[in-house]
Short mmCIF file of C-alpha atoms in Angstrom, two decimals:
data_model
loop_
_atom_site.label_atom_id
_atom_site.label_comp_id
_atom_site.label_asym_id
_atom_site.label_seq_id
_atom_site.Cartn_x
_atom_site.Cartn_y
_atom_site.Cartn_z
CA UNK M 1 72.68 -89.38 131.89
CA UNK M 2 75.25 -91.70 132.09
CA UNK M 3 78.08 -90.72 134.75
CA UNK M 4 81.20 -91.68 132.29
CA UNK M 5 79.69 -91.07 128.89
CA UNK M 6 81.71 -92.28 126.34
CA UNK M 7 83.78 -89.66 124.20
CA UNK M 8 83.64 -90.10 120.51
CA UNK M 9 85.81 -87.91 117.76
CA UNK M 10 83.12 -85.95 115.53
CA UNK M 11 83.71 -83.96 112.93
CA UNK M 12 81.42 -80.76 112.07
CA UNK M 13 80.35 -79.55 108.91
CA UNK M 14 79.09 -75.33 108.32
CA UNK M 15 78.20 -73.91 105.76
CA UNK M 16 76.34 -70.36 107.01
CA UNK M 17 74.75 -68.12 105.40
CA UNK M 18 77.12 -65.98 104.04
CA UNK M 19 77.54 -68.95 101.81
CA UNK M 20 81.20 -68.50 101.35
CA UNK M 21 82.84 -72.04 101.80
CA UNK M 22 82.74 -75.04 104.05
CA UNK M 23 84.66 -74.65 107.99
CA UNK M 24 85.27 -78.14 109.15
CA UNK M 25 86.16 -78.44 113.20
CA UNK M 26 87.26 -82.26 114.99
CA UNK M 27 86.09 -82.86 118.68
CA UNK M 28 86.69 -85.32 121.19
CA UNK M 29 83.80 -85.00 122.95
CA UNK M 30 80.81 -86.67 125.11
CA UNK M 31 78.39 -84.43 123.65
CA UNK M 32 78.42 -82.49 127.25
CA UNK M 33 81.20 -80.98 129.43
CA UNK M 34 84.12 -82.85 128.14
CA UNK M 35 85.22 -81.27 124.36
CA UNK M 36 88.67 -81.85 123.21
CA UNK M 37 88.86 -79.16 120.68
CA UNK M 38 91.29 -80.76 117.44
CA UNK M 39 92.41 -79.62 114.25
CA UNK M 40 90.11 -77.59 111.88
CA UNK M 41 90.02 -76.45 108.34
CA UNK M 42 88.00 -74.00 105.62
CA UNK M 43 87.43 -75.59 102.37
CA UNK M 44 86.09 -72.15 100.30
CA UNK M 45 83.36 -72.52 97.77
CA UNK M 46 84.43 -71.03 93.81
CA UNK M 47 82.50 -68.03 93.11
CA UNK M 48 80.72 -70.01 89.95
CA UNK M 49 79.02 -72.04 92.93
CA UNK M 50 78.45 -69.31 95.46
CA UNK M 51 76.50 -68.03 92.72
CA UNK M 52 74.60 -71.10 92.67
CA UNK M 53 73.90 -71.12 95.95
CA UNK M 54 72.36 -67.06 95.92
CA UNK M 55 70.41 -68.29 93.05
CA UNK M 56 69.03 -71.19 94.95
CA UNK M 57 67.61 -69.10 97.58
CA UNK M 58 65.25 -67.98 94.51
CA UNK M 59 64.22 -71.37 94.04
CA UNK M 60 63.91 -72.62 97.36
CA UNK M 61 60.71 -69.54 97.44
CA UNK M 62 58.71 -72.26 95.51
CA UNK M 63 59.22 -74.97 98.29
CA UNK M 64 56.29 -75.16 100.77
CA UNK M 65 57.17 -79.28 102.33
CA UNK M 66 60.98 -79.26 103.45
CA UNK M 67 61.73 -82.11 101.20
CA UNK M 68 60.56 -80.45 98.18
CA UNK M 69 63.84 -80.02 95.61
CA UNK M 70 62.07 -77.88 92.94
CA UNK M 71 63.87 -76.50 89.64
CA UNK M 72 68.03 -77.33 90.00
CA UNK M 73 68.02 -78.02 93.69
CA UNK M 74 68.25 -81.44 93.51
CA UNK M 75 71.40 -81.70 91.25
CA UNK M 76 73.19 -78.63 93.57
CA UNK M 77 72.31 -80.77 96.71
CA UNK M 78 74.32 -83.67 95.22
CA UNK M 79 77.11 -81.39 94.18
CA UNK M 80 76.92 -79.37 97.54
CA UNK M 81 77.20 -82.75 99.42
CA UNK M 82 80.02 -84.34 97.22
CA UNK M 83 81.99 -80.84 97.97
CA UNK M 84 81.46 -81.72 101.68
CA UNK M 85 82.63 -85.35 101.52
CA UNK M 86 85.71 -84.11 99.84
CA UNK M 87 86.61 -81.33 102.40
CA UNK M 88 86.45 -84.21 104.58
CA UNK M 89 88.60 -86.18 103.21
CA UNK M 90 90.96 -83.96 102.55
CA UNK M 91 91.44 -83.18 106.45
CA UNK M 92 91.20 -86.64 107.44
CA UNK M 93 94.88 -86.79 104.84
CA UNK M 94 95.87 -83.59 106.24
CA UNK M 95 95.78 -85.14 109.76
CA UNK M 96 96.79 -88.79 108.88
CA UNK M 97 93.68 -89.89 110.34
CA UNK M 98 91.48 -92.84 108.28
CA UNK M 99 87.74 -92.79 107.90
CA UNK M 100 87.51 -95.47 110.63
CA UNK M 101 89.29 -93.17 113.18
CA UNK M 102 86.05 -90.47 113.17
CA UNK M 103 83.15 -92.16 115.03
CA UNK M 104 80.32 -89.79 113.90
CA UNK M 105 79.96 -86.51 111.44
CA UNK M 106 77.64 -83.25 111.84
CA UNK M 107 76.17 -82.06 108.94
CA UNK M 108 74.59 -78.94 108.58
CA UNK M 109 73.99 -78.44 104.66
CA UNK M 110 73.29 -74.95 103.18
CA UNK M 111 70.12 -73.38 104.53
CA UNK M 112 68.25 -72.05 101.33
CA UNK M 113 64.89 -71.26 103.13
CA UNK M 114 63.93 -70.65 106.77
CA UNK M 115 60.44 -69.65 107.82
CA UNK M 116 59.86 -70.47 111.38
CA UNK M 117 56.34 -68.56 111.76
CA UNK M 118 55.35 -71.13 108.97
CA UNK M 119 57.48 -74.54 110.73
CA UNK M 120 59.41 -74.52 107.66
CA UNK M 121 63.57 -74.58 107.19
CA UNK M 122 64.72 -76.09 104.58
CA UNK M 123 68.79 -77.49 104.72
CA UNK M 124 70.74 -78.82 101.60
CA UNK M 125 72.51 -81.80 102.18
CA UNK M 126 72.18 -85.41 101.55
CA UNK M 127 73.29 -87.01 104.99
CA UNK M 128 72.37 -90.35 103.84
CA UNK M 129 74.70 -89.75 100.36
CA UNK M 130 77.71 -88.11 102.59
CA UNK M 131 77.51 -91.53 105.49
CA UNK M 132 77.94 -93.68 101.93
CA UNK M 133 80.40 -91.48 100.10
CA UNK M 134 82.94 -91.65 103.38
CA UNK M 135 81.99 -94.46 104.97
CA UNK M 136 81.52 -92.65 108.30
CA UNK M 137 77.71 -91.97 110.21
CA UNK M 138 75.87 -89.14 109.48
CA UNK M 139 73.86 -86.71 112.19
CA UNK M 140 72.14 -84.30 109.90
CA UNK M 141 68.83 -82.13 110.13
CA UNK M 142 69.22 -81.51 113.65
CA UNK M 143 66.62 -78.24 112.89
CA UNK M 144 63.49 -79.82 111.73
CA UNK M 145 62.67 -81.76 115.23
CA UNK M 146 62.71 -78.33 117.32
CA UNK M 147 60.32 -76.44 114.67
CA UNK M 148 58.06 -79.86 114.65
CA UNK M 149 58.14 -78.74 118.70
CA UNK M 150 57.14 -75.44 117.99
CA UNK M 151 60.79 -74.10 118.21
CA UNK M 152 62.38 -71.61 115.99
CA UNK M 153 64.70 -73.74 114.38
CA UNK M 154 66.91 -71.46 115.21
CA UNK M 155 69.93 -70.67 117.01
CA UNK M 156 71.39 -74.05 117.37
CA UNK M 157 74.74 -73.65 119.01
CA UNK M 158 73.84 -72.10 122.15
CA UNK M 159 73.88 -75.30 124.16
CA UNK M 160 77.85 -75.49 123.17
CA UNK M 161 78.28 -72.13 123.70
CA UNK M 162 77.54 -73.27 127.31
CA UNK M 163 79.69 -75.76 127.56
CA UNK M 164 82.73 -73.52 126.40
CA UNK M 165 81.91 -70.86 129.26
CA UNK M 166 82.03 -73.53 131.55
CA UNK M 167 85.45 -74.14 130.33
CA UNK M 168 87.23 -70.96 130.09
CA UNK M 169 90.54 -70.18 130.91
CA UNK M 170 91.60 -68.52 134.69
CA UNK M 171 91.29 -65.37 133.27
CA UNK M 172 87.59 -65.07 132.17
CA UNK M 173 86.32 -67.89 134.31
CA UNK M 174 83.52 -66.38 136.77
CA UNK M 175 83.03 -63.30 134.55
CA UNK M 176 79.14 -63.91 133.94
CA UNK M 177 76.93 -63.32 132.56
CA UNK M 178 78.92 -64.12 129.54
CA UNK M 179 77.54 -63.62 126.09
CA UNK M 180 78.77 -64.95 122.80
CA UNK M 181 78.72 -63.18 119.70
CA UNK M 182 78.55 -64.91 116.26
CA UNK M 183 78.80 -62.63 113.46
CA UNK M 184 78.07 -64.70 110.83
CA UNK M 185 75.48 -63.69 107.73
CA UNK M 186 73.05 -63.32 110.30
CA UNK M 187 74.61 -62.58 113.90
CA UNK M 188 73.09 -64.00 116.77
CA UNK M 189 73.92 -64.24 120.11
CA UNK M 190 73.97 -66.45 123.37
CA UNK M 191 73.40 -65.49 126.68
CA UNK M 192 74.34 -67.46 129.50
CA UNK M 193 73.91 -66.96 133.27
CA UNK M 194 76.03 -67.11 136.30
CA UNK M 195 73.19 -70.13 137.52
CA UNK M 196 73.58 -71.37 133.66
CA UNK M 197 70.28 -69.47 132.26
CA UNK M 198 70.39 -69.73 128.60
CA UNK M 199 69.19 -67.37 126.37
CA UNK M 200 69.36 -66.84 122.72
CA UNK M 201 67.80 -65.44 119.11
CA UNK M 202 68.77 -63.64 116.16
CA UNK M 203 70.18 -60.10 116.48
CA UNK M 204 69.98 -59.15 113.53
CA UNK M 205 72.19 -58.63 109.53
CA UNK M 206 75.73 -59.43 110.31
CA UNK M 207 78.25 -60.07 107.24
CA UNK M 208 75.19 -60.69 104.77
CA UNK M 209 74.37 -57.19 103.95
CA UNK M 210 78.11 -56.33 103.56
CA UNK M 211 79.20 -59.03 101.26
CA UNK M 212 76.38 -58.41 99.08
CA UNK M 213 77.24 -54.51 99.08
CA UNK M 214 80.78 -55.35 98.17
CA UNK M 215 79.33 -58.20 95.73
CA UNK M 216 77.32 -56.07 93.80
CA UNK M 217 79.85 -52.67 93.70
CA UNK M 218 83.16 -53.83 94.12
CA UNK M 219 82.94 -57.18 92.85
CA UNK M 220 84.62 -58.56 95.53
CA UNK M 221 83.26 -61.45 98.18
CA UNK M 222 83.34 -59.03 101.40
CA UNK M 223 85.19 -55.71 102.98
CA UNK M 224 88.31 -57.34 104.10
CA UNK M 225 89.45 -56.27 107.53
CA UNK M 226 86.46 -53.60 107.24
CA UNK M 227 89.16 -51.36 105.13
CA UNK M 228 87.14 -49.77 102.52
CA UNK M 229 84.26 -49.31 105.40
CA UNK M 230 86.96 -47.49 107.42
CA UNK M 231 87.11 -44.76 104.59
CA UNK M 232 83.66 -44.32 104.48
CA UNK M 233 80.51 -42.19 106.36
CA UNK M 234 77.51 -43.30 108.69
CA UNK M 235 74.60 -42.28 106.58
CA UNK M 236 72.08 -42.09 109.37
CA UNK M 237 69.03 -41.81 107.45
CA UNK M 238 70.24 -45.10 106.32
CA UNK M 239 70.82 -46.93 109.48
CA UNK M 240 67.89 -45.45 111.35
CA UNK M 241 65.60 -47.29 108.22
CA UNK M 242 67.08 -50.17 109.26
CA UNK M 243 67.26 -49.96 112.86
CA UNK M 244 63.48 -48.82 113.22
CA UNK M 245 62.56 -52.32 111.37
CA UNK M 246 59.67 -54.23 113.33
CA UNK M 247 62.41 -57.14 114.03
CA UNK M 248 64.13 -54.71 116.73
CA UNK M 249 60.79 -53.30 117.49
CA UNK M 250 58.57 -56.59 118.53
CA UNK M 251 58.87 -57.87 121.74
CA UNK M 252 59.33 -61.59 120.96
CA UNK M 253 62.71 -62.57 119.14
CA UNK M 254 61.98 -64.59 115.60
CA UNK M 255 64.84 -65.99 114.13
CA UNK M 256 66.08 -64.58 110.65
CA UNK M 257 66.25 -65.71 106.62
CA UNK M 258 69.22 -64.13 104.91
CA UNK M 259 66.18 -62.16 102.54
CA UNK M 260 64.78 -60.68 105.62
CA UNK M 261 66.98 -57.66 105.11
CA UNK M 262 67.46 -56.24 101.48
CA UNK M 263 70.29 -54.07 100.42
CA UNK M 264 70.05 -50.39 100.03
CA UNK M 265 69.00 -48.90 96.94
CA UNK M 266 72.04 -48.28 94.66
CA UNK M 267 71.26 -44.71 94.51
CA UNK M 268 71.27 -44.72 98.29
CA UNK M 269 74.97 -44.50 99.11
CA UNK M 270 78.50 -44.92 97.38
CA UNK M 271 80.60 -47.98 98.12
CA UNK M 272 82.43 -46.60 101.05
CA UNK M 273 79.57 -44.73 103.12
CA UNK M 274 77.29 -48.11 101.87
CA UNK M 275 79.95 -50.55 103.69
CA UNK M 276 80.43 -48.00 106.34
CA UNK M 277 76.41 -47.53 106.96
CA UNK M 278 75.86 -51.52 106.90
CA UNK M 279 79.03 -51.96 109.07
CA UNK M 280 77.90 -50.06 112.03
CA UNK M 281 73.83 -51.80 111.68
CA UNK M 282 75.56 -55.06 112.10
CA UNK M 283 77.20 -53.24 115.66
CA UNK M 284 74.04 -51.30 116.74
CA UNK M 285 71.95 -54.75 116.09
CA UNK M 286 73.95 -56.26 118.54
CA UNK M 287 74.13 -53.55 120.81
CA UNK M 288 70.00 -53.54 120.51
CA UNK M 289 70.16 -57.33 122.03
CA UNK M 290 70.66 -55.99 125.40
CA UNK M 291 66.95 -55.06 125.61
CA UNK M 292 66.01 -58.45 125.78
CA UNK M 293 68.64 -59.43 128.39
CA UNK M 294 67.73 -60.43 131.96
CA UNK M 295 71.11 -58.97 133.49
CA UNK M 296 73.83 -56.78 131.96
CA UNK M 297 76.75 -58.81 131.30
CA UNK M 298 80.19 -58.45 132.26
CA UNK M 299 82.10 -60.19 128.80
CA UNK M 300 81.04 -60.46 125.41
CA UNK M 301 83.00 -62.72 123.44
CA UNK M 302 83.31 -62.70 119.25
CA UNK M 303 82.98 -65.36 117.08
CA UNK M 304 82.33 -65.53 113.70
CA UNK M 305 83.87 -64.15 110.67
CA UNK M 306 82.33 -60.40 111.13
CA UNK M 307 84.57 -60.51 114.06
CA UNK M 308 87.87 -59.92 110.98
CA UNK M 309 85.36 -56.23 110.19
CA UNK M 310 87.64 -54.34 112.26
CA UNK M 311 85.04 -51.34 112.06
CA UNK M 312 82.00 -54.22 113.14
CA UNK M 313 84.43 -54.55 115.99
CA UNK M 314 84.99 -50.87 117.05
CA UNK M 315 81.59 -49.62 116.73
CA UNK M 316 80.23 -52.62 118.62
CA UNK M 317 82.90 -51.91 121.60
CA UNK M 318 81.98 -48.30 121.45
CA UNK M 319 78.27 -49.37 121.82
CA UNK M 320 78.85 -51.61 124.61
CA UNK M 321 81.03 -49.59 126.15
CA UNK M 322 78.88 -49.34 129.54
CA UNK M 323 77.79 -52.43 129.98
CA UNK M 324 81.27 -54.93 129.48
CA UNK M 325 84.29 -56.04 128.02
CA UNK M 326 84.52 -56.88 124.55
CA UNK M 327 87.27 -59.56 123.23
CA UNK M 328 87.68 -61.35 120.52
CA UNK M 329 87.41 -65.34 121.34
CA UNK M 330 90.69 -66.15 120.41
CA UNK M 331 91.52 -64.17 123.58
CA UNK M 332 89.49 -66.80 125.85
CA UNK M 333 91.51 -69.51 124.08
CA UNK M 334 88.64 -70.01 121.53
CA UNK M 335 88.49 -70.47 117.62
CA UNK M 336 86.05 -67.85 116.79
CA UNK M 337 86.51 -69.28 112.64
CA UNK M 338 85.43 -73.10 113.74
CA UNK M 339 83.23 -73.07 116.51
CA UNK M 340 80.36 -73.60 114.91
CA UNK M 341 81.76 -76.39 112.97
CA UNK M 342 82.89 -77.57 115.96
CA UNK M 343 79.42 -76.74 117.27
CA UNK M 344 78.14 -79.42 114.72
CA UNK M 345 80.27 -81.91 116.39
CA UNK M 346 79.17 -81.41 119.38
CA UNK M 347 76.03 -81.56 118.76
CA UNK M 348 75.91 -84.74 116.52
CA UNK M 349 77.28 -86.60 119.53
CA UNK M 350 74.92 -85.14 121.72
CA UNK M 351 72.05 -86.51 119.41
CA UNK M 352 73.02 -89.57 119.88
CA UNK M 353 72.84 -89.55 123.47
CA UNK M 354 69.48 -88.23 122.86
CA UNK M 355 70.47 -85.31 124.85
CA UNK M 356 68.49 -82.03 124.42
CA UNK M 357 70.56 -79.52 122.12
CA UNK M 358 67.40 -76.69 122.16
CA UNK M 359 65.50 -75.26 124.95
CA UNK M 360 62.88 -73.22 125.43
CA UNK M 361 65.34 -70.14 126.09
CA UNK M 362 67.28 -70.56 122.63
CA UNK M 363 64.39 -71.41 120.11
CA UNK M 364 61.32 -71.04 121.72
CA UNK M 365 60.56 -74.80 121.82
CA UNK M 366 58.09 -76.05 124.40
CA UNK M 367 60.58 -78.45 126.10
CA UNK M 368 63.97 -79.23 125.98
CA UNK M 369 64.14 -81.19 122.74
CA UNK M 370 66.96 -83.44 121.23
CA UNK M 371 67.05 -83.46 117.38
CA UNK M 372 68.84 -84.83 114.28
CA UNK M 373 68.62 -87.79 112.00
CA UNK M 374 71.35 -90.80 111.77
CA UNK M 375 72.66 -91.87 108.59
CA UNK M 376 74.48 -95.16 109.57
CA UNK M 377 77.38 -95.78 106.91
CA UNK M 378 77.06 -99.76 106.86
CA UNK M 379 73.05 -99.73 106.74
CA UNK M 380 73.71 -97.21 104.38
CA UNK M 381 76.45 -98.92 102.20
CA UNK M 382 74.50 -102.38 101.96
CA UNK M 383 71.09 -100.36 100.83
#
């Protein structure tokens, strides 16, 4: 590794998989210690396309080689990656920045299938369409190279979740283990050391079980602030069905599809005590992570947007209760909205370093294992 890497501005592209819009995060950064953290934005999808999306999670069933594009796919990929080069575009006015000012963009694309027992995750995105459309270079499916490797796939942002603990402010700093929390569809979580030991995996439904509930009764995207959850009842009968699933039960972490999980019955619950059921899972998923821990930590940090679920939030800090402090990372100076957009940037730089961005502790891989392919704008352009 190069002593004085040199720091490029990257932009990162997310769309997770509660599939509700694109976050967009800027980064000067050498793909290591040294991030920059700049502006960021949230470009949010119509619900006439988030439809499309849910619906290609149907299709994508059919697909059995990643670059398969059976039924519609192919014509929602274009449209998917069009809506990404225009939320970029429209931050690059925002900030009075130029194409030629952004050395490098992450792209992460809409994940419509992920089966790592079978090597196969399957990302929407054209990164070779998006380097031509802005005229800027393109690191995109940085996933497929660590399930090639025998990895999971899956979680990718652990390695910058490192390099922001390193970074914390006075307050936090020395307060390890830390572990990060991203509540996003699927929470997962990162676990790192006070030598650095990195650990990391799925921990289970986070906002996807929610939104759907509110979706399908309320006909609204999610439970805002976790208000109509706060008016409703744990159904324990409920939660225990969940919580006894052989995910929290095996002894080796696997990392999650959105369809792992499947809503209650609609007979099951009302829309209060359904919210408030699937509200505290999300929590006592978490709180189940500990099991796999080597050491109890001292901080646990939110990220994500389940971290807004204000019940999410209490539950989880009654559950943890024994065992550490729970804070939101916007009170360790952190942008618990962007960071894994910025995540993308980070790691898009790092992949061209050919650094490792997934180790055997995050996604099972054999070896440390850099990933991602480079979409080069001019090479691109003169095709």
């Amino acid at each position: 590794m190069a002593p004085h890497a040199t720091v490029k501005r990257a932009i990162g592209l997310m769309s997770g998989t509660s599939m509700d819009g694109i976050d967009l995060a800027m980064l000067d950064t050498d793909g290591d210690g040294n991030v920059m953290r700049g502006g960021s934005s949230f470009a949010p999808y119509d619900a006439a396309f988030r439809k499309q999306l849910e619906q290609a999670l149907g299709t994508a069933k059919a697909i059995r080689e990643r670059h398969e594009r059976p039924g519609d796919l192919a014509e929602l990929e274009t449209e998917l990656t069009e809506r990404h080069a225009l939320a970029v575009e429209a931050f690059l006015a925002r900030e009075g920045l130029a194409a030629s000012n952004i050395d490098v963009v992450g792209f992460h694309g809409q994940t419509v299938l992920h089966r790592p027992l079978e090597g196969l995750t399957v990302q929407l995105g054209d990164g070779a369409r998006l380097a031509e459309r802005l005229g800027i270079d393109v690191v995109y499916d940085l996933r497929a190279n660590d399930m090639e490797l025998g990895g999971q796939g899956a979680p990718l942002v652990p390695a910058y979740h490192r390099a922001l603990a390193a970074g914390l402010p006075a307050e936090w700093a020395g307060e390890t283990p830390v572990v990060f929390v991203n509540i996003g569809g699927i929470s997962n979580i990162t676990y790192i050391g006070a030598n650095g030991d990195l650990r990391a995996f799925d921990s289970g439904p986070g906002n996807t079980l929610i939104d759907q509930w509110m979706s399908r009764h309320a006909g609204i995207p999610y439970d805002s602030g976790g208000a109509i959850a706060s008016e409703g009842r744990v159904l324990s009968g409920l939660a225990n069905r969940y919580l006894s699933s052989p995910f929290f039960t095996a002894r080796e972490r696997v990392s999650l599809d959105r369809n792992d999980f499947q809503l209650p019955d609609d007979d099951e619950a009302g829309l209060e005590d359904g919210a408030r059921t699937l509200a505290f899972v999300t929590a006592a998923a978490i709180a189940k992570a500990q099991a796999h821990l080597p050491e109890k930590p001292k901080l646990w940090i939110l990220t994500g947007g389940g971290r807004h679920n204000q019940q999410v939030v209490e539950d989880l800090t009654v559950a943890l209760r024994h065992t550490g402090q729970v804070i939101k990372a916007e009170e360790a100076g952190l942008n618990g909205d962007s960071m894994e957009a910025e995540a993308w940037a980070w790691l898009a730089v790092r992949s061209l370093r050919g650094l490792p961005i997934t180790y055997p502790g995050t996604t099972g891989v054999k070896k440390p294992a850099t990933g991602g392919v480079l979409a080069q704008a001019k090479a691109t352009a003169q095709d």
